Amino acid sequence: MRNHERKVGTVSRGIRCPIIREGDDLSEIVVNSVLEAAESEGFSLRDRDVVAVTESAVARAQGNYATVSAISADVKAKTGGGTVGVIFPILSRNRFAICLKGIAAGCRKVVLMLSYPSDEVGNCLVSIDKIDESGVNPYSDVLTIGDYRRLFGFNPHEFTGGDYVQYYEDLIRENGAEAEIIFANKAKTILDYTDTVITCDIHTRKRTKRILYNAGARIVLGLDDILTSPVNGSGYNPSYGLLGSNKATEDSIKLFPRNCDPLVDDIRKRLLDITGKCVEVMVYGDGAFKDPRGQIWELADPVVSPAYTEGLNGTPNELKLKYLADNEFARLSGEELRDAISASIRSKNSDLKGNMASEGTTPRQLTDLIGSLCDLTSGSGDKGTPIVLIQGYFDNYTTE
């Protein structure tokens, strides 16, 4: 055994910290919490460690909140407050219900168009098996609420137990608007009902807006076009509007944080000044992964990371060890095999794109990969670790 061979690779630690409130010096809290954890647990920071802070803590410190009344005022000002088509929302009490309250409160009538059999991130309205049995073609058929109930009845969500069709219909009416619900997967279908549309999809929103404008829509907004500036002193997000928001109370939301670059730069500088180590820092939200049972794709935020230091740009540049072991060095074993693989890693090109020995490595942005690891580490419940420290992520087989 080599004397200095490192026996541990990547380590992800959830870091506990105080409950964040509006106006807190989040940079100071993050730095102190990481250093206190290091002292308590007996580890030291290294160059290229990653310190990550959940977007929720950042938005809380910023006080980036908005009420239903602020949403409704902006919707009314931007749509005219008549009949508005609201299309392709995700099925979520946390992510969309409060937004829908505000939209309904700013309109006379909402024509809610739900995609089926599931929403954009995989929440299922009705099983694909039931769709097959019904003979409905989801690519072309438009269903009324009557059609939907006759064919599929009531379908409680697998995890929340609620029927989102009924839930959203009730929310619209309770907030003062007339409600009409249809089911369709072609964006321009909504133009048979109204020429004023709010499209609520997240990752396909630019395409949907283009399709609607080309089909003759008069007004097209995305959720990213609502609350892009303050309304009566509300929070706002100039880049994402309501996208990435979460329920705060029954009448308010916490918006996605804005202008996070100064925060990550300041945390990095403070840690460098104190420890002499140059770490990377990022703000993270939802991870980018899919639940194989529920078929839900986690990423309901517009991006995994709204801000990060420059060392987190790019994608991994890694060789596949098992490919080398099974092919180029198939006849080697033991120390000879280890030395051959180590030499390959040390001499690898800075860009392995197209190299067979790199195929099968994960071709995603570093921030998406690391942000997903952070999201899984911190969880979304009561772990109390809105800060994550990742060590050894940029190590490889040759690191000692």
Short mmCIF file of C-alpha atoms in Angstrom, two decimals:
data_model
loop_
_atom_site.label_atom_id
_atom_site.label_comp_id
_atom_site.label_asym_id
_atom_site.label_seq_id
_atom_site.Cartn_x
_atom_site.Cartn_y
_atom_site.Cartn_z
CA MET A 1 0.00 0.00 0.00
CA ARG A 2 1.25 3.49 -0.80
CA ASN A 3 1.88 5.55 2.33
CA HIS A 4 -0.08 8.62 1.25
CA GLU A 5 -2.87 7.04 -0.77
CA ARG A 6 -6.19 8.65 0.11
CA LYS A 7 -8.80 6.07 1.12
CA VAL A 8 -11.87 8.34 0.95
CA GLY A 9 -13.29 10.06 -2.11
CA THR A 10 -16.17 12.53 -2.19
CA VAL A 11 -17.76 13.43 1.16
CA SER A 12 -20.97 15.46 1.43
CA ARG A 13 -21.86 16.97 4.81
CA GLY A 14 -25.02 18.76 5.81
CA ILE A 15 -24.06 21.77 7.96
CA ARG A 16 -26.46 22.97 10.62
CA CYS A 17 -26.94 26.68 11.20
CA PRO A 18 -29.38 29.07 12.91
CA ILE A 19 -32.83 29.60 11.42
CA ILE A 20 -32.43 32.31 8.79
CA ARG A 21 -34.53 35.46 9.06
CA GLU A 22 -34.90 38.52 6.84
CA GLY A 23 -31.96 40.87 7.16
CA ASP A 24 -29.51 38.30 8.54
CA ASP A 25 -25.90 38.48 7.37
CA LEU A 26 -26.07 35.17 5.54
CA SER A 27 -22.45 35.24 4.44
CA GLU A 28 -21.27 35.51 8.04
CA ILE A 29 -23.67 32.76 9.16
CA VAL A 30 -22.46 30.39 6.42
CA VAL A 31 -18.78 31.00 7.13
CA ASN A 32 -19.18 30.63 10.90
CA SER A 33 -21.32 27.51 10.56
CA VAL A 34 -18.82 25.78 8.25
CA LEU A 35 -15.85 26.64 10.49
CA GLU A 36 -17.70 25.57 13.66
CA ALA A 37 -18.64 22.26 12.02
CA ALA A 38 -15.02 21.70 10.97
CA GLU A 39 -13.82 22.28 14.53
CA SER A 40 -16.58 20.12 16.02
CA GLU A 41 -16.10 17.20 13.64
CA GLY A 42 -12.33 17.39 13.33
CA PHE A 43 -11.90 18.10 9.62
CA SER A 44 -10.17 20.90 7.71
CA LEU A 45 -11.11 22.81 4.58
CA ARG A 46 -9.15 22.10 1.42
CA ASP A 47 -8.72 23.96 -1.85
CA ARG A 48 -11.65 23.28 -4.23
CA ASP A 49 -14.02 22.17 -1.51
CA VAL A 50 -17.57 23.27 -2.35
CA VAL A 51 -19.71 25.26 0.08
CA ALA A 52 -23.33 25.34 -1.05
CA VAL A 53 -26.29 27.28 0.35
CA THR A 54 -29.91 26.44 -0.38
CA GLU A 55 -31.84 29.05 -2.34
CA SER A 56 -34.49 29.09 0.39
CA ALA A 57 -32.04 30.46 2.96
CA VAL A 58 -30.88 33.14 0.52
CA ALA A 59 -34.42 34.24 -0.31
CA ARG A 60 -35.34 34.32 3.38
CA ALA A 61 -32.36 36.52 4.21
CA GLN A 62 -33.31 38.81 1.31
CA GLY A 63 -36.93 38.96 2.47
CA ASN A 64 -37.98 38.03 -1.05
CA TYR A 65 -41.66 37.35 -0.37
CA ALA A 66 -44.89 38.32 -2.10
CA THR A 67 -48.58 38.11 -1.23
CA VAL A 68 -51.56 36.92 -3.24
CA SER A 69 -52.66 40.54 -3.56
CA ALA A 70 -49.32 41.55 -5.12
CA ILE A 71 -49.59 38.71 -7.64
CA SER A 72 -53.18 39.60 -8.49
CA ALA A 73 -52.34 43.30 -8.97
CA ASP A 74 -49.52 42.45 -11.38
CA VAL A 75 -51.65 39.92 -13.28
CA LYS A 76 -54.51 42.39 -13.65
CA ALA A 77 -52.16 45.14 -14.84
CA LYS A 78 -50.47 42.91 -17.42
CA THR A 79 -53.51 40.98 -18.74
CA GLY A 80 -56.38 43.45 -18.33
CA GLY A 81 -58.13 41.20 -15.84
CA GLY A 82 -60.63 39.59 -18.25
CA THR A 83 -60.62 35.98 -19.42
CA VAL A 84 -57.13 34.53 -19.09
CA GLY A 85 -55.92 31.13 -20.20
CA VAL A 86 -53.64 29.53 -17.65
CA ILE A 87 -51.86 26.62 -19.28
CA PHE A 88 -49.48 23.80 -18.38
CA PRO A 89 -49.14 24.38 -14.61
CA ILE A 90 -47.45 21.74 -12.49
CA LEU A 91 -49.60 19.96 -9.92
CA SER A 92 -48.27 21.24 -6.63
CA ARG A 93 -49.71 22.72 -3.46
CA ASN A 94 -46.28 24.10 -2.61
CA ARG A 95 -45.18 25.35 -6.03
CA PHE A 96 -48.30 26.56 -7.81
CA ALA A 97 -51.37 26.81 -5.58
CA ILE A 98 -50.60 30.26 -4.15
CA CYS A 99 -49.64 31.52 -7.62
CA LEU A 100 -53.01 30.31 -8.91
CA LYS A 101 -54.79 32.13 -6.10
CA GLY A 102 -53.14 35.37 -7.16
CA ILE A 103 -53.84 34.80 -10.85
CA ALA A 104 -57.52 34.05 -10.18
CA ALA A 105 -57.87 37.10 -7.96
CA GLY A 106 -56.63 39.25 -10.86
CA CYS A 107 -59.00 37.86 -13.52
CA ARG A 108 -62.70 37.66 -14.27
CA LYS A 109 -62.40 34.12 -15.66
CA VAL A 110 -59.64 31.51 -15.74
CA VAL A 111 -59.57 28.86 -18.45
CA LEU A 112 -57.22 26.33 -16.89
CA MET A 113 -55.63 23.99 -19.42
CA LEU A 114 -53.92 20.98 -17.85
CA SER A 115 -51.52 18.73 -19.73
CA TYR A 116 -52.28 15.03 -19.46
CA PRO A 117 -51.60 12.27 -18.49
CA SER A 118 -49.04 14.17 -16.38
CA ASP A 119 -47.60 17.61 -15.87
CA GLU A 120 -44.20 18.82 -17.03
CA VAL A 121 -42.31 17.40 -14.06
CA GLY A 122 -44.11 14.06 -14.02
CA ASN A 123 -46.96 14.48 -11.52
CA CYS A 124 -49.63 12.15 -12.84
CA LEU A 125 -53.23 13.26 -13.43
CA VAL A 126 -54.25 9.87 -14.77
CA SER A 127 -52.22 6.76 -15.49
CA ILE A 128 -50.99 6.11 -19.01
CA ASP A 129 -52.66 2.70 -18.79
CA LYS A 130 -56.05 4.37 -18.29
CA ILE A 131 -55.31 6.63 -21.25
CA ASP A 132 -54.57 3.57 -23.40
CA GLU A 133 -57.76 1.81 -22.26
CA SER A 134 -59.91 4.89 -22.97
CA GLY A 135 -58.80 5.21 -26.59
CA VAL A 136 -58.01 8.90 -26.04
CA ASN A 137 -55.12 10.34 -28.02
CA PRO A 138 -53.32 12.77 -25.67
CA TYR A 139 -51.37 14.28 -28.58
CA SER A 140 -54.50 15.59 -30.27
CA ASP A 141 -57.64 15.16 -28.16
CA VAL A 142 -59.06 18.03 -26.11
CA LEU A 143 -61.12 17.00 -23.09
CA THR A 144 -63.61 19.04 -21.10
CA ILE A 145 -63.95 18.51 -17.37
CA GLY A 146 -67.04 16.45 -18.14
CA ASP A 147 -65.10 14.23 -20.55
CA TYR A 148 -62.32 13.78 -18.01
CA ARG A 149 -64.65 12.77 -15.16
CA ARG A 150 -66.66 10.42 -17.37
CA LEU A 151 -63.55 8.67 -18.65
CA PHE A 152 -61.30 8.75 -15.60
CA GLY A 153 -63.30 9.78 -12.54
CA PHE A 154 -61.37 11.14 -9.57
CA ASN A 155 -57.65 10.39 -9.38
CA PRO A 156 -55.89 11.17 -6.10
CA HIS A 157 -52.19 11.96 -6.39
CA GLU A 158 -50.05 9.00 -5.35
CA PHE A 159 -48.10 10.93 -2.72
CA THR A 160 -50.34 13.84 -1.64
CA GLY A 161 -53.67 12.01 -1.89
CA GLY A 162 -55.40 15.01 -3.43
CA ASP A 163 -57.37 15.37 -6.65
CA TYR A 164 -55.61 18.36 -8.22
CA VAL A 165 -58.33 18.99 -10.79
CA GLN A 166 -60.88 19.61 -8.06
CA TYR A 167 -58.34 21.45 -5.90
CA TYR A 168 -57.38 23.93 -8.61
CA GLU A 169 -60.99 24.46 -9.68
CA ASP A 170 -61.95 25.27 -6.09
CA LEU A 171 -59.01 27.66 -5.68
CA ILE A 172 -60.00 29.63 -8.78
CA ARG A 173 -63.61 30.04 -7.65
CA GLU A 174 -62.69 30.82 -4.03
CA ASN A 175 -60.54 33.69 -5.28
CA GLY A 176 -63.31 35.34 -7.24
CA ALA A 177 -62.94 34.07 -10.81
CA GLU A 178 -65.13 31.91 -12.99
CA ALA A 179 -63.42 28.58 -13.73
CA GLU A 180 -63.37 26.44 -16.86
CA ILE A 181 -61.04 23.44 -17.05
CA ILE A 182 -59.87 21.66 -20.17
CA PHE A 183 -57.21 19.05 -20.86
CA ALA A 184 -54.88 19.37 -23.85
CA ASN A 185 -51.23 19.14 -24.81
CA LYS A 186 -51.08 21.61 -27.71
CA ALA A 187 -50.41 25.14 -26.51
CA LYS A 188 -52.43 26.84 -29.25
CA THR A 189 -55.60 24.99 -28.16
CA ILE A 190 -56.09 27.68 -25.51
CA LEU A 191 -56.59 30.28 -28.26
CA ASP A 192 -60.01 28.74 -28.99
CA TYR A 193 -61.02 30.13 -25.58
CA THR A 194 -59.05 33.36 -25.13
CA ASP A 195 -56.24 35.36 -26.74
CA THR A 196 -54.68 36.24 -23.36
CA VAL A 197 -52.48 33.51 -21.90
CA ILE A 198 -50.24 32.84 -18.92
CA THR A 199 -48.12 29.80 -19.68
CA CYS A 200 -46.91 28.14 -16.50
CA ASP A 201 -44.45 25.58 -17.83
CA ILE A 202 -40.91 25.87 -16.54
CA HIS A 203 -38.31 24.39 -18.86
CA THR A 204 -40.32 24.58 -22.10
CA ARG A 205 -41.71 28.09 -21.58
CA LYS A 206 -39.74 29.82 -24.35
CA ARG A 207 -41.02 27.38 -26.96
CA THR A 208 -44.59 27.64 -25.66
CA LYS A 209 -44.49 31.44 -25.83
CA ARG A 210 -43.18 31.29 -29.40
CA ILE A 211 -45.94 28.87 -30.47
CA LEU A 212 -48.64 31.07 -28.94
CA TYR A 213 -47.37 34.29 -30.48
CA ASN A 214 -47.06 32.63 -33.88
CA ALA A 215 -50.62 31.34 -33.57
CA GLY A 216 -52.01 34.85 -33.00
CA ALA A 217 -52.18 35.30 -29.23
CA ARG A 218 -52.64 38.92 -28.19
CA ILE A 219 -50.95 38.73 -24.75
CA VAL A 220 -48.58 35.96 -23.69
CA LEU A 221 -46.95 35.86 -20.29
CA GLY A 222 -44.98 33.20 -18.50
CA LEU A 223 -44.74 32.85 -14.75
CA ASP A 224 -41.32 34.40 -15.30
CA ASP A 225 -43.04 37.61 -16.45
CA ILE A 226 -45.03 38.13 -13.23
CA LEU A 227 -43.43 40.00 -10.30
CA THR A 228 -40.30 40.87 -12.22
CA SER A 229 -40.33 44.14 -10.28
CA PRO A 230 -41.85 45.13 -6.91
CA VAL A 231 -45.59 45.58 -6.61
CA ASN A 232 -46.63 47.68 -3.61
CA GLY A 233 -43.33 46.88 -1.91
CA SER A 234 -43.39 43.14 -2.62
CA GLY A 235 -40.46 40.89 -3.36
CA TYR A 236 -39.61 40.21 -6.98
CA ASN A 237 -37.22 38.43 -9.29
CA PRO A 238 -36.18 40.23 -12.49
CA SER A 239 -35.02 37.02 -14.19
CA TYR A 240 -37.56 34.41 -13.08
CA GLY A 241 -40.62 36.21 -11.68
CA LEU A 242 -42.82 33.59 -9.99
CA LEU A 243 -40.75 30.66 -11.25
CA GLY A 244 -38.99 28.84 -8.44
CA SER A 245 -41.37 30.20 -5.81
CA ASN A 246 -42.56 28.18 -2.82
CA LYS A 247 -45.53 28.50 -0.52
CA ALA A 248 -44.72 30.53 2.61
CA THR A 249 -48.20 30.96 4.14
CA GLU A 250 -51.72 30.42 2.85
CA ASP A 251 -51.57 33.89 1.31
CA SER A 252 -47.91 34.40 0.42
CA ILE A 253 -44.95 32.89 -1.41
CA LYS A 254 -41.20 32.96 -1.07
CA LEU A 255 -39.70 33.86 -4.43
CA PHE A 256 -36.52 32.47 -5.98
CA PRO A 257 -33.58 34.56 -4.71
CA ARG A 258 -32.20 37.38 -6.84
CA ASN A 259 -28.71 38.82 -7.33
CA CYS A 260 -26.86 35.97 -5.57
CA ASP A 261 -23.44 36.55 -7.17
CA PRO A 262 -22.20 38.97 -4.47
CA LEU A 263 -23.10 36.41 -1.80
CA VAL A 264 -21.10 33.51 -3.25
CA ASP A 265 -18.13 35.79 -3.92
CA ASP A 266 -18.21 37.15 -0.37
CA ILE A 267 -18.39 33.70 1.25
CA ARG A 268 -15.44 32.58 -0.85
CA LYS A 269 -13.39 35.65 0.09
CA ARG A 270 -14.14 35.35 3.80
CA LEU A 271 -13.14 31.69 3.90
CA LEU A 272 -9.96 32.43 1.93
CA ASP A 273 -9.04 35.23 4.33
CA ILE A 274 -9.62 33.04 7.39
CA THR A 275 -8.34 29.64 6.24
CA GLY A 276 -6.09 30.35 3.27
CA LYS A 277 -8.10 27.82 1.25
CA CYS A 278 -9.74 28.70 -2.05
CA VAL A 279 -13.15 27.03 -2.02
CA GLU A 280 -15.95 27.11 -4.56
CA VAL A 281 -19.36 28.43 -3.50
CA MET A 282 -22.82 28.00 -4.99
CA VAL A 283 -26.49 28.60 -4.30
CA TYR A 284 -28.63 25.56 -5.08
CA GLY A 285 -32.30 24.76 -5.41
CA ASP A 286 -33.96 21.59 -6.71
CA GLY A 287 -31.74 18.81 -7.92
CA ALA A 288 -32.08 17.46 -11.44
CA PHE A 289 -33.12 13.84 -11.00
CA LYS A 290 -36.17 11.65 -11.50
CA ASP A 291 -38.03 9.42 -9.05
CA PRO A 292 -38.37 6.00 -10.72
CA ARG A 293 -41.55 5.07 -8.86
CA GLY A 294 -43.57 8.26 -8.99
CA GLN A 295 -41.96 9.35 -12.29
CA ILE A 296 -41.57 12.84 -10.85
CA TRP A 297 -38.67 14.90 -12.12
CA GLU A 298 -37.48 16.93 -9.14
CA LEU A 299 -36.48 20.10 -10.98
CA ALA A 300 -39.36 22.53 -10.45
CA ASP A 301 -36.94 25.45 -10.14
CA PRO A 302 -35.95 27.25 -13.35
CA VAL A 303 -32.29 26.32 -12.75
CA VAL A 304 -30.46 24.13 -10.25
CA SER A 305 -28.04 26.92 -9.32
CA PRO A 306 -28.77 30.64 -9.75
CA ALA A 307 -25.23 31.64 -8.72
CA TYR A 308 -21.82 30.00 -8.36
CA THR A 309 -18.13 30.83 -8.39
CA GLU A 310 -16.19 30.46 -11.62
CA GLY A 311 -14.53 27.14 -10.72
CA LEU A 312 -17.90 25.42 -11.03
CA ASN A 313 -18.29 26.26 -14.72
CA GLY A 314 -18.26 23.40 -17.21
CA THR A 315 -18.75 19.64 -17.15
CA PRO A 316 -16.70 16.77 -15.68
CA ASN A 317 -13.66 15.70 -17.68
CA GLU A 318 -13.21 12.14 -16.48
CA LEU A 319 -11.99 8.81 -17.76
CA LYS A 320 -14.07 5.69 -17.19
CA LEU A 321 -11.88 3.47 -14.99
CA LYS A 322 -13.79 0.27 -15.73
CA TYR A 323 -13.48 0.92 -19.47
CA LEU A 324 -9.70 1.25 -19.15
CA ALA A 325 -9.51 -1.85 -16.95
CA ASP A 326 -11.64 -3.95 -19.32
CA ASN A 327 -10.08 -2.77 -22.58
CA GLU A 328 -6.74 -0.99 -22.86
CA PHE A 329 -5.33 -2.60 -19.72
CA ALA A 330 -7.29 -5.88 -19.72
CA ARG A 331 -4.12 -7.96 -19.32
CA LEU A 332 -2.85 -6.05 -16.30
CA SER A 333 -3.66 -6.47 -12.61
CA GLY A 334 -2.56 -5.32 -9.18
CA GLU A 335 0.08 -2.59 -8.91
CA GLU A 336 0.77 -2.73 -12.64
CA LEU A 337 -2.88 -2.02 -13.43
CA ARG A 338 -3.09 0.77 -10.88
CA ASP A 339 0.06 2.44 -12.21
CA ALA A 340 -1.17 2.23 -15.82
CA ILE A 341 -4.56 3.75 -15.00
CA SER A 342 -2.95 6.45 -12.86
CA ALA A 343 -0.64 7.37 -15.72
CA SER A 344 -3.64 7.64 -18.08
CA ILE A 345 -5.42 9.98 -15.69
CA ARG A 346 -2.38 12.19 -15.23
CA SER A 347 -1.85 12.50 -18.97
CA LYS A 348 -5.51 12.88 -20.04
CA ASN A 349 -6.48 15.71 -22.35
CA SER A 350 -8.22 18.78 -20.97
CA ASP A 351 -11.23 17.98 -23.19
CA LEU A 352 -12.16 14.29 -23.51
CA LYS A 353 -15.29 14.86 -25.60
CA GLY A 354 -15.55 12.04 -28.15
CA ASN A 355 -12.94 9.89 -26.42
CA MET A 356 -14.31 6.36 -25.97
CA ALA A 357 -12.57 6.06 -22.60
CA SER A 358 -14.75 8.88 -21.25
CA GLU A 359 -18.08 7.51 -22.52
CA GLY A 360 -20.49 6.58 -19.76
CA THR A 361 -19.27 9.38 -17.51
CA THR A 362 -22.03 11.83 -16.58
CA PRO A 363 -22.27 14.53 -19.30
CA ARG A 364 -23.98 17.22 -17.23
CA GLN A 365 -23.01 20.63 -15.93
CA LEU A 366 -21.02 20.55 -12.72
CA THR A 367 -23.55 22.81 -11.01
CA ASP A 368 -26.39 20.43 -11.91
CA LEU A 369 -24.50 17.42 -10.59
CA ILE A 370 -23.24 19.08 -7.42
CA GLY A 371 -26.57 20.84 -6.83
CA SER A 372 -28.37 17.50 -7.04
CA LEU A 373 -25.97 16.03 -4.49
CA CYS A 374 -26.62 19.02 -2.22
CA ASP A 375 -30.40 18.73 -2.57
CA LEU A 376 -30.27 15.05 -1.64
CA THR A 377 -27.98 15.81 1.29
CA SER A 378 -30.01 18.65 2.78
CA GLY A 379 -33.44 17.24 1.96
CA SER A 380 -36.58 19.38 1.99
CA GLY A 381 -37.86 18.68 5.50
CA ASP A 382 -36.53 18.95 9.02
CA LYS A 383 -32.85 18.05 8.69
CA GLY A 384 -31.89 21.63 9.48
CA THR A 385 -28.88 21.68 7.17
CA PRO A 386 -29.40 24.43 4.56
CA ILE A 387 -25.64 24.55 4.04
CA VAL A 388 -23.75 21.65 2.45
CA LEU A 389 -20.00 21.14 2.40
CA ILE A 390 -18.65 18.82 -0.28
CA GLN A 391 -15.05 17.67 -0.12
CA GLY A 392 -13.10 15.61 -2.62
CA TYR A 393 -15.48 16.14 -5.53
CA PHE A 394 -12.64 17.16 -7.83
CA ASP A 395 -10.29 14.42 -6.65
CA ASN A 396 -9.51 11.43 -8.84
CA TYR A 397 -7.84 8.04 -8.54
CA THR A 398 -4.39 9.65 -8.43
CA THR A 399 -5.10 12.15 -5.63
CA GLU A 400 -3.03 11.54 -2.52
#
